[in-house]
XYZ file of C-alpha atoms in Angstrom:
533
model
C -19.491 5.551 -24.967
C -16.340 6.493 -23.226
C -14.802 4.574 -20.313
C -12.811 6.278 -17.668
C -11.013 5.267 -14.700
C -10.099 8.100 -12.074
C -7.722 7.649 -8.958
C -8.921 10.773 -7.067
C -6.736 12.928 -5.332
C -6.434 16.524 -3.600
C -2.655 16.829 -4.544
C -1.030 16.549 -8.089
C 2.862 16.581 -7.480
C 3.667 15.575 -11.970
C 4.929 12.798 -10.702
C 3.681 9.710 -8.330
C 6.353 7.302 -6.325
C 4.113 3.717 -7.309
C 1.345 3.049 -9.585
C -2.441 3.269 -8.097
C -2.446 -0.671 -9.544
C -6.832 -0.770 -9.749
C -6.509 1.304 -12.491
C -4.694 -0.602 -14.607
C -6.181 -3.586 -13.650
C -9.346 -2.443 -14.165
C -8.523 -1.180 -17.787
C -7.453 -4.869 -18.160
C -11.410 -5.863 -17.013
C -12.811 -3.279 -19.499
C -14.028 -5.759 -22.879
C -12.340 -5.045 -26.366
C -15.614 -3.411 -27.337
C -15.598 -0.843 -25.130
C -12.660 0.236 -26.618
C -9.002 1.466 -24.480
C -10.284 3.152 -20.802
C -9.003 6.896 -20.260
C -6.796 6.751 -17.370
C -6.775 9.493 -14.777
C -4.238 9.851 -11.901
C -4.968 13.112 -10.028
C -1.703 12.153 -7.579
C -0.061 13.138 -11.461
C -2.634 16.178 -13.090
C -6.053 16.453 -12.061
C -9.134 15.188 -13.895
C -10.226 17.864 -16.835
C -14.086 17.585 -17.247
C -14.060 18.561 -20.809
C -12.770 14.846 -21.508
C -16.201 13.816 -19.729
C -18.593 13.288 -22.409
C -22.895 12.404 -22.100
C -23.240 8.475 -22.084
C -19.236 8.042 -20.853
C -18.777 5.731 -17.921
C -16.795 7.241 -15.180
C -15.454 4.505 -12.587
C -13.894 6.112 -8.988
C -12.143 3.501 -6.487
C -11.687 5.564 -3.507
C -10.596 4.873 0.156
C -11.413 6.877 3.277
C -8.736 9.374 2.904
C -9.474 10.551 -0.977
C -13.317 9.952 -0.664
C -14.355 13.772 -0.733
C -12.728 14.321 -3.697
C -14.191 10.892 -5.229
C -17.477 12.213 -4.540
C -16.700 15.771 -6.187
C -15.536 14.538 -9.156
C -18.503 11.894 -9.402
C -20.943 15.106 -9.089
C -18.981 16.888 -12.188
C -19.183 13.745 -13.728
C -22.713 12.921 -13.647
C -23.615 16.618 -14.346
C -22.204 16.084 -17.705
C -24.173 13.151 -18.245
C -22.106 10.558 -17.464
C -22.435 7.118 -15.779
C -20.662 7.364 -12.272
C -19.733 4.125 -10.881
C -17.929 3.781 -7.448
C -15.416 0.974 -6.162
C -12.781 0.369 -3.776
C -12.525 -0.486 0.045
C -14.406 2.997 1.382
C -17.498 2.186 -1.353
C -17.657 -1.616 -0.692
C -18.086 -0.464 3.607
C -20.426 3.008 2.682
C -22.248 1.930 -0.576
C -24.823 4.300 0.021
C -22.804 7.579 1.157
C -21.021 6.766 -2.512
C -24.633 6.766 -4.158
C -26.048 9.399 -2.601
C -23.073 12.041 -1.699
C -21.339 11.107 -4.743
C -24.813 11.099 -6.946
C -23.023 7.101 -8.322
C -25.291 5.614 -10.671
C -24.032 1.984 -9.259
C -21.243 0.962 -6.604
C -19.353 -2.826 -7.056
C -18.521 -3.750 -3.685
C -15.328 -6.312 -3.076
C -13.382 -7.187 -5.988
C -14.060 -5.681 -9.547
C -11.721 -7.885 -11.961
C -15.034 -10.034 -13.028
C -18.080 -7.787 -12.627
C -16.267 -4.877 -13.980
C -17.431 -5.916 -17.494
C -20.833 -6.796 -16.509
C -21.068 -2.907 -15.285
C -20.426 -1.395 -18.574
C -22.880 -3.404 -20.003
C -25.731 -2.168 -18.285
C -24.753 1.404 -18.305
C -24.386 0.674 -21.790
C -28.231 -0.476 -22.119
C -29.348 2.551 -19.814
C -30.014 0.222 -16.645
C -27.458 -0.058 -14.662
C -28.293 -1.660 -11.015
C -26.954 0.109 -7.817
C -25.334 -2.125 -6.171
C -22.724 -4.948 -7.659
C -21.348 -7.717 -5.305
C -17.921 -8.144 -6.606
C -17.210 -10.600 -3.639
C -13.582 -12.256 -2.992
C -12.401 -13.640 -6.271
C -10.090 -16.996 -5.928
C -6.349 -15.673 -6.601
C -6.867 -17.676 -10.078
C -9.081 -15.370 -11.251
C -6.755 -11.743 -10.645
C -5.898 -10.113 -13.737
C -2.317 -9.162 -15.015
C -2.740 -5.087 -15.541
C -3.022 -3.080 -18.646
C 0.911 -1.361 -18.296
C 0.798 -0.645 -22.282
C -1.731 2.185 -20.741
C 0.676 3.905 -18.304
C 3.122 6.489 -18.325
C 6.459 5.000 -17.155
C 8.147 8.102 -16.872
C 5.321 9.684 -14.368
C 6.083 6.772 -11.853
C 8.843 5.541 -10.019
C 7.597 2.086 -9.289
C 5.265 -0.279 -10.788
C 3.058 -2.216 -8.712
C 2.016 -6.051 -8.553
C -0.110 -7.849 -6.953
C 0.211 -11.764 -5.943
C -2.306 -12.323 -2.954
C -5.185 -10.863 -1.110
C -6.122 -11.030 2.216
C -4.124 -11.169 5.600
C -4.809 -14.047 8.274
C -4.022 -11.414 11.029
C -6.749 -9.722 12.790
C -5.339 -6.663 14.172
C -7.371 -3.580 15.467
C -6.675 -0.597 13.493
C -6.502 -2.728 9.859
C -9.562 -3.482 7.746
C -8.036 -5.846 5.221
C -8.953 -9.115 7.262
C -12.504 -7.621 7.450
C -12.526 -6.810 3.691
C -10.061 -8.941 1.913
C -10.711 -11.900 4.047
C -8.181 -14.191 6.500
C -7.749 -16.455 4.021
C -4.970 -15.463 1.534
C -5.899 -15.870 -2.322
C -2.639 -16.497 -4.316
C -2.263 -15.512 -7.623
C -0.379 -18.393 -10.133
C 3.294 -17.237 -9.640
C 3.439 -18.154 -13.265
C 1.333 -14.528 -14.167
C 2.803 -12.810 -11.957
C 6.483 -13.249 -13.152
C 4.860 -12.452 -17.140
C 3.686 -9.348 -15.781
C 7.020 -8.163 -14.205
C 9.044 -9.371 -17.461
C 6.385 -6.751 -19.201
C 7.477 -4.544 -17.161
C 10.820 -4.679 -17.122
C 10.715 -4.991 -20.764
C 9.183 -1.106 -20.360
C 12.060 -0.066 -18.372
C 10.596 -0.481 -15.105
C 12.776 -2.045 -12.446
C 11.745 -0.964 -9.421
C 8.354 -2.905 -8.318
C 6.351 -2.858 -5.149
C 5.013 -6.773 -4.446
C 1.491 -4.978 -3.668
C -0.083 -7.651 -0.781
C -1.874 -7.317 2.331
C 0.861 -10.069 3.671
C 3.551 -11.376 1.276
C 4.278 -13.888 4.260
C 1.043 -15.301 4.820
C 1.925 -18.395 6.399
C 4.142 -18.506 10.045
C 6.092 -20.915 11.192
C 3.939 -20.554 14.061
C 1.133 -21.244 12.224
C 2.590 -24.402 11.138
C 3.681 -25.633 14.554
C 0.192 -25.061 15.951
C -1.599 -27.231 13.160
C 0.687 -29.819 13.514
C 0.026 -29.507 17.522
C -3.263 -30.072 16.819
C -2.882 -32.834 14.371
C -4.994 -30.782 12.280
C -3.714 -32.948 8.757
C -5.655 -30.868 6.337
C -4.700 -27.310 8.157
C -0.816 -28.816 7.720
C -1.346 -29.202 4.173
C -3.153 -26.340 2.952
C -0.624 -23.929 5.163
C 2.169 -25.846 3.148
C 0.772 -26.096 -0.050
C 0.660 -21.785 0.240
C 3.901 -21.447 1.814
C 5.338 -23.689 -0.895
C 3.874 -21.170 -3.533
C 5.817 -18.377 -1.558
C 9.033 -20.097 -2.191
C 8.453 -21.037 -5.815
C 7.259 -17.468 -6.892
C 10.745 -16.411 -5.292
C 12.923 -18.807 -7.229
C 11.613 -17.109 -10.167
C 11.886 -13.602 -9.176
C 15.757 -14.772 -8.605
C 16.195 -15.284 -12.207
C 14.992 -11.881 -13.625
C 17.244 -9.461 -14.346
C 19.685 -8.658 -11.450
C 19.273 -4.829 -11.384
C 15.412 -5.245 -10.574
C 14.630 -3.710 -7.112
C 11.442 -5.492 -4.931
C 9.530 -4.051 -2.295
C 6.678 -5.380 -0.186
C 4.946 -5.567 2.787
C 5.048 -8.517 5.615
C 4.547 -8.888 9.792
C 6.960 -9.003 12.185
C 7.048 -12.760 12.728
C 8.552 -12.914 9.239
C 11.939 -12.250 11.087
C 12.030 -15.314 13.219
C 11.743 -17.233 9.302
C 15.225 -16.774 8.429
C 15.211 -19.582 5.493
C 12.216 -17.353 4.181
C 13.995 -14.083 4.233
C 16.729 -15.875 2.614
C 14.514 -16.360 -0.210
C 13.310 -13.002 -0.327
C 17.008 -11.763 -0.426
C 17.517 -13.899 -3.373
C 14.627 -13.197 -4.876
C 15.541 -9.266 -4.815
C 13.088 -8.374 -2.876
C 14.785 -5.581 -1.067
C 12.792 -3.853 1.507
C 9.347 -4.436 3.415
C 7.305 -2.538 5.187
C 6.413 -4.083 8.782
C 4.348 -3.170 11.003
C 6.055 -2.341 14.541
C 3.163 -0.217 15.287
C 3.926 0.134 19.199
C 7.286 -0.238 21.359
C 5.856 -1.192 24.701
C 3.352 -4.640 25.555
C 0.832 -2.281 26.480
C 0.619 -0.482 23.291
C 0.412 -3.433 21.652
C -1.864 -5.259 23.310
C -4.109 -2.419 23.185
C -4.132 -2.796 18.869
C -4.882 -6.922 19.040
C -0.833 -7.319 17.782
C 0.712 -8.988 20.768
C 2.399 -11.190 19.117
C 5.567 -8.489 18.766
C 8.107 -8.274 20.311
C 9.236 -5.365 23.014
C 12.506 -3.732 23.941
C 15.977 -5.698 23.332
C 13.653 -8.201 21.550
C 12.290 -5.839 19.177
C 15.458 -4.616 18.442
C 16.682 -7.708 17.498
C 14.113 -8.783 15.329
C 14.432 -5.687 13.472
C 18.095 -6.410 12.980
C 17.507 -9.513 11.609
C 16.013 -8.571 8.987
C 19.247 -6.375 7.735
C 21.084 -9.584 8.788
C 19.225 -11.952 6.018
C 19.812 -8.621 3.505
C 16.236 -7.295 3.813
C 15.440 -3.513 4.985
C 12.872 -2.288 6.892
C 10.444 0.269 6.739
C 9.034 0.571 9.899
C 5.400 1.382 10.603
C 4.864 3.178 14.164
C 1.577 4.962 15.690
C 1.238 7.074 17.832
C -1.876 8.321 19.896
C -2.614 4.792 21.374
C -4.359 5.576 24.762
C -1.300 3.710 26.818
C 1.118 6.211 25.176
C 3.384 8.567 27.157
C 5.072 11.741 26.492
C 7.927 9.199 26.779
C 6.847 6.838 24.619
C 7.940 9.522 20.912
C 11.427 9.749 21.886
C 11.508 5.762 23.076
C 10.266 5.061 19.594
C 12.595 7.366 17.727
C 15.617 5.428 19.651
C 14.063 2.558 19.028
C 13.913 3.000 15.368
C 17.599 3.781 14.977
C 18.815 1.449 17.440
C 17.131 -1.212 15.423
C 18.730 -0.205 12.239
C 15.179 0.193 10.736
C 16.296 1.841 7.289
C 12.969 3.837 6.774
C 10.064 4.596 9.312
C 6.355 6.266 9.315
C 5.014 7.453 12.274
C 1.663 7.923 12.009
C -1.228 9.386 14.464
C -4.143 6.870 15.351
C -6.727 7.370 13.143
C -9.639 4.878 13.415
C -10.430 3.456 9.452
C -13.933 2.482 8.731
C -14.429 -1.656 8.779
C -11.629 -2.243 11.770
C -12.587 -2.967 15.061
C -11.283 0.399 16.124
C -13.936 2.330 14.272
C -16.888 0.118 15.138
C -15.623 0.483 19.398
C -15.294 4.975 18.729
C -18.679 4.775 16.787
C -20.565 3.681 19.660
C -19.006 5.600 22.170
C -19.568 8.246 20.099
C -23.955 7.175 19.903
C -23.959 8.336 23.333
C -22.098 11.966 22.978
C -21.835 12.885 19.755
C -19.759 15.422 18.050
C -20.097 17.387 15.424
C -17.555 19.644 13.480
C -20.321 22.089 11.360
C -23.267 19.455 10.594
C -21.134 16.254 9.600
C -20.281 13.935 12.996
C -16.965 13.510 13.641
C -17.624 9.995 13.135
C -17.924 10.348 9.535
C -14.621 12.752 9.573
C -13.180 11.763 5.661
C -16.874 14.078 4.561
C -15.182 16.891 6.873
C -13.219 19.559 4.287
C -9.139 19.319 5.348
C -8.735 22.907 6.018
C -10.935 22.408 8.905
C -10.994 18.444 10.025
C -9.280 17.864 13.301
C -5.630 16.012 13.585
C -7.618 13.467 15.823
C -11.053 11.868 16.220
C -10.775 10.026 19.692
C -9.724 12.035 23.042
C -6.545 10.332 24.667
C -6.467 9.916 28.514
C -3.433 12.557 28.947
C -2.149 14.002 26.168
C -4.122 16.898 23.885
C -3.873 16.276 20.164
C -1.781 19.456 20.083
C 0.652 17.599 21.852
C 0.447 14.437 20.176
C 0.580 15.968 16.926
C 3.523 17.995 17.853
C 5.602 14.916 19.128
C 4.692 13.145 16.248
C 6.312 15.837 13.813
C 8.974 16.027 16.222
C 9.969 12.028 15.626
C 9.690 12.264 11.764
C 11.838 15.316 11.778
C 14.285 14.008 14.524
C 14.994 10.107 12.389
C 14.746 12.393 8.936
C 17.417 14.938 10.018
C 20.351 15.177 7.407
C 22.925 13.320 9.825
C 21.140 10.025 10.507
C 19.779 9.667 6.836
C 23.402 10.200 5.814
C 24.596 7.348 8.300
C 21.974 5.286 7.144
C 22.439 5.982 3.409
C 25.744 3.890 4.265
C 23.526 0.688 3.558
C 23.599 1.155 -0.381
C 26.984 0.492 -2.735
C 27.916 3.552 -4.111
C 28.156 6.874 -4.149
C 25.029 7.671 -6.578
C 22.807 5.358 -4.581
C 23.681 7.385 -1.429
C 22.260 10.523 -3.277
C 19.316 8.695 -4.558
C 18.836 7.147 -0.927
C 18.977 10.807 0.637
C 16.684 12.225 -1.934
C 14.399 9.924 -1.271
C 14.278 9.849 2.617
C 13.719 13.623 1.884
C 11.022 13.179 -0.794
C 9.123 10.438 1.997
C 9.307 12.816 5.060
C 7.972 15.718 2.972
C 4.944 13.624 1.662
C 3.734 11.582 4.645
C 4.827 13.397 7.477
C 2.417 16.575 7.435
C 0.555 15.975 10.656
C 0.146 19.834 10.986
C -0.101 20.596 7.793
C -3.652 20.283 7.360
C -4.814 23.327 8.873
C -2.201 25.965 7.527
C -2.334 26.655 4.209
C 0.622 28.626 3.792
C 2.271 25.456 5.353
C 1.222 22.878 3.057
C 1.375 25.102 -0.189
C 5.199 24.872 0.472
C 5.023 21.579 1.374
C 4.214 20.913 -1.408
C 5.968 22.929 -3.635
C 9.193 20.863 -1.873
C 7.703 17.701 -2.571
C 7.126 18.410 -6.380
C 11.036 19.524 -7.070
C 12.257 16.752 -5.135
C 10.141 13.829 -6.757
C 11.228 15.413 -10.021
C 15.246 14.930 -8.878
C 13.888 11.236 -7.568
C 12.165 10.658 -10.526
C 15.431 10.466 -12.723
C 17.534 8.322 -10.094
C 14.634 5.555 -10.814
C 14.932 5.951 -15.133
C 16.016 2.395 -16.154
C 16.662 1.652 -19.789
C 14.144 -0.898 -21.375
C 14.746 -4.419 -22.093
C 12.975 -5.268 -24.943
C 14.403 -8.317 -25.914
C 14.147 -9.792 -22.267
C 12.133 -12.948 -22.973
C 9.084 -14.117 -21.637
C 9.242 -17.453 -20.145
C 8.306 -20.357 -21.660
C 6.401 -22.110 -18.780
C 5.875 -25.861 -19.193
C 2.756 -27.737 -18.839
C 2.806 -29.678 -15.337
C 3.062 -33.284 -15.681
C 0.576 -35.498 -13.022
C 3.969 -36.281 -10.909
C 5.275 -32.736 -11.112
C 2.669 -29.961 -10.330
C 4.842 -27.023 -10.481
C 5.638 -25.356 -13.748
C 8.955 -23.857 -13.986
C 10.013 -20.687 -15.970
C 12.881 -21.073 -18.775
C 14.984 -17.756 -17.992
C 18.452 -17.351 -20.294
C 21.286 -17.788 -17.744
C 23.201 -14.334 -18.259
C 21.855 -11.854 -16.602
C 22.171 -7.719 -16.678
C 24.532 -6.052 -14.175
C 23.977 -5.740 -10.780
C 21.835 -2.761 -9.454
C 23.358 0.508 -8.653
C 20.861 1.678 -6.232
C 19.179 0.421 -3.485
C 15.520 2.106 -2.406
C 11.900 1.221 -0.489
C 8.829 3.164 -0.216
C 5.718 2.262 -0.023
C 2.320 4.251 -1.223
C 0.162 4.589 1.573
């Protein structure tokens, strides 16, 4: 019995900007016995089924956007006699579309870092059960990933992992739903041994891959105290305390590592914590702006952002304390305006945000979005051929509408349209180049330009979908420039960086610290953030 793990995808580009990180850290889950997992990442080649043997276990993770393809390579696999065994966040909310549509043998809901091995056990005695409630491990129990099984010259970044969950409850986001409010920390102790692996590999440039590195607000804080709620003080300390100690040991890795990660706004009124995150190298973070005006968002449950001159501000501050923003915007909200695109686009630039997606409103299965359009959608219901529009990631691209929910005065012609129109008017050669002014040197302007290129041609399709001819070339774009990309990230391996020797805590001192040699490499020569979304 062979094991496989596939990350499903309709486009292989050779080469993929960050590690799908569930792969790895699922080959980490698989026992000894079951010998080293076959790793397949379509975003690199896609899946050949002659590897797919009878009596293999195939395990998918998808999400909403790549769950067609899951499901067609689940049916290839299980025609060849294989065990087909779904995860991720789209299985764990639609266990039985995955079982039945995808012809699964068994989906693991939740987290699959413990019941991963119990899996492969019963498809190994011929009984596997259909549904496996992986559930919300504690943050102790996340495992380091398998990197001695990747490719390091197929990826640009690595990816790690140190908490689940967000706190925040906003409208268009399942991860509170999902992952849980409460955050689940990972020791800071495994996650620095996993980045000194990978560094060790060559690999400098690592995305911190949370729901919210900054889990705790000052905010937050202020309010428990308020309430003299003593044990809400503590525990909200005791995580923001981990923040800061997992930063003063990212500060002594090598100095030509590059972080990335993603945090909330409020982050920028916490400028001791974005000191530490300077430090700490983490460069960049993707943060959610998501509307420009109160209305917008109020209307998405986030009204704790800020607005106009504020928002600006905020946004600055975060270049102030030496991180860089890439900013998240939607578009489609039913408050928006044709005014509202090119009031974002200033807004973006007059903010100094470094990078920026603009994305159209989409409603994802498990937020409160989706659950408020499925109902209104029980009492009209459309259909595009004979799957409801409600269940749109089962409708083939070539034909699945730009939008799902009607706006009040705008078509989704328009919308779409205004939308390219924003990524193509912040991604235009001139303000890239004045941006590109952010990084030291002349080769880390190139790289910086090559890569704003590389992220508008990959995420900002909104009309691709429905011309072929279009997104062929797309594509084609995408593929050479990734390639050029690819070698601007190439970092030579430090195999003689040592792993630290963490000390046992002592009853008065509950913090183990991390022995790091004092010298460190030279600085880096480039400066880059992108996230995989």
């Amino acid at each position: 019995m062979k094991v496989h793990l596939v990350n499903p995808s309709n486009h292989s580009f050779g080469t993929a900007v960050i590690t799908p990180r569930w792969l790895f850290v699922l080959a980490a889950a698989t026992p000894p016995g079951a010998g080293d997992p076959i790793l397949t990442d379509e975003c690199l080649e896609p899946i050949d089924p002659d590897v797919i043997g009878s009596g293999d276990v195939v395990g998918i993770s998808i999400h909403t956007d790549n769950a067609l393809r899951g499901y067609h390579v689940g049916r290839m696999a299980r025609a060849r006699g294989a065990w087909v065994v779904y995860g991720g966040i789209h299985a764990t909310l639609f266990p039985e579309e995955a079982l039945e549509r995808g012809e699964g043998h068994a989906v693991v809901k939740g987290d699959g870092d413990v019941v991963w091995a119990r899996v492969l056990g019963d498809c190994a005695a011929g009984r596997p059960e259909r549904v496996y409630e992986g559930g919300r491990i504690a943050g102790t129990d996340f495992l380091p990933a398998r990197w001695d099984l990747m490719r390091p010259e197929k990826y640009m970044w690595a990816s790690v992992q140190t908490i689940r969950g967000c706190p925040k409850h906003c409208s268009f986001c399942s991860v509170w739903r999902t992952d849980g409010q409460k955050p689940r920390q990972r020791r800071f102790q495994s996650v620095i041994d996993e980045i000194v692996s990978l560094r060790r590999m060559g690999i400098r440039f690592i995305a911190l891959a949370d729901d919210n590195f900054y889990p705790v607000t000052l905010t937050d804080l202020r309010l428990a105290r308020e309430q003299n709620n003593l044990a809400k003080v503590e525990e909200l300390s005791a995580i923001r305390a981990d923040r800061f100690h997992l930063m003063e040991e990212l500060a002594k890795l090598p100095k030509d590592m590059v972080f990335f990660t993603q945090i909330t706004m409020e982050a920028g009124e916490d400028g001791e914590y974005l000191d530490a995150m300077r430090r700490a190298n983490i460069k960049g973070a993707l943060v959610g702006v998501e509307a420009v005006t109160p209305e917008g968002l109020k209307s998405v449950y986030k009204d704790w952002n800020c607005t106009g001159d504020a928002l600006a501000r905020q946004l600055q501050t975060f270049r102030e304390h030496g991180v860089h923003v890439l900013g998240s915007f939607i578009f489609g909200l039913p408050t928006d305006r044709p005014a509202t695109f090119d009031a974002t686009a200033e807004m973006a630039m007059r903010a100094g945000v470094t990078f920026a997606q603009f994305v159209m409103m989409t409603p994802f299965p498990g937020t409160v979005d989706f659950g408020r359009w499925e109902k209104q959608q029980l009492e009209n219901p459309s259909m595009v051929g004979d799957v409801p529009i409600t269940r749109y990631w089962l409708i083939p691209s070539d034909v699945r509408p730009n939008m799902f929910t009607p706006h009040p005065t705008m078509s989704a012609d328009e919308i779409r349209d205004r939308t390219q129109h924003v990524w193509d008017r912040f991604y235009a050669w001139k303000p890239i180049w004045e941006r590109s002014a952010c990084t030291p040197n002349l080769r880390s302007r190139i790289a910086f330009i090559f890569l704003s290129k590389l992220y508008r041609q990959m995420y900002a399709g909104t009309g691709l979908s429905t011309d072929s001819a279009r997104r062929r070339k797309s594509q084609k774009w995408a593929r050479w420039t990734a390639r050029q990309c690819k070698r601007l990230f190439q970092a030579t391996p430090m195999p003689d960086l040592p792993q630290p020797q963490w000390q046992l805590p002592r009853v008065d001192a509950p913090v183990a610290r991390a022995a790091f040699p004092t010298a460190n490499p030279p600085a880096a020569d480039s400066l880059v953030v992108l996230p995989d979304r």
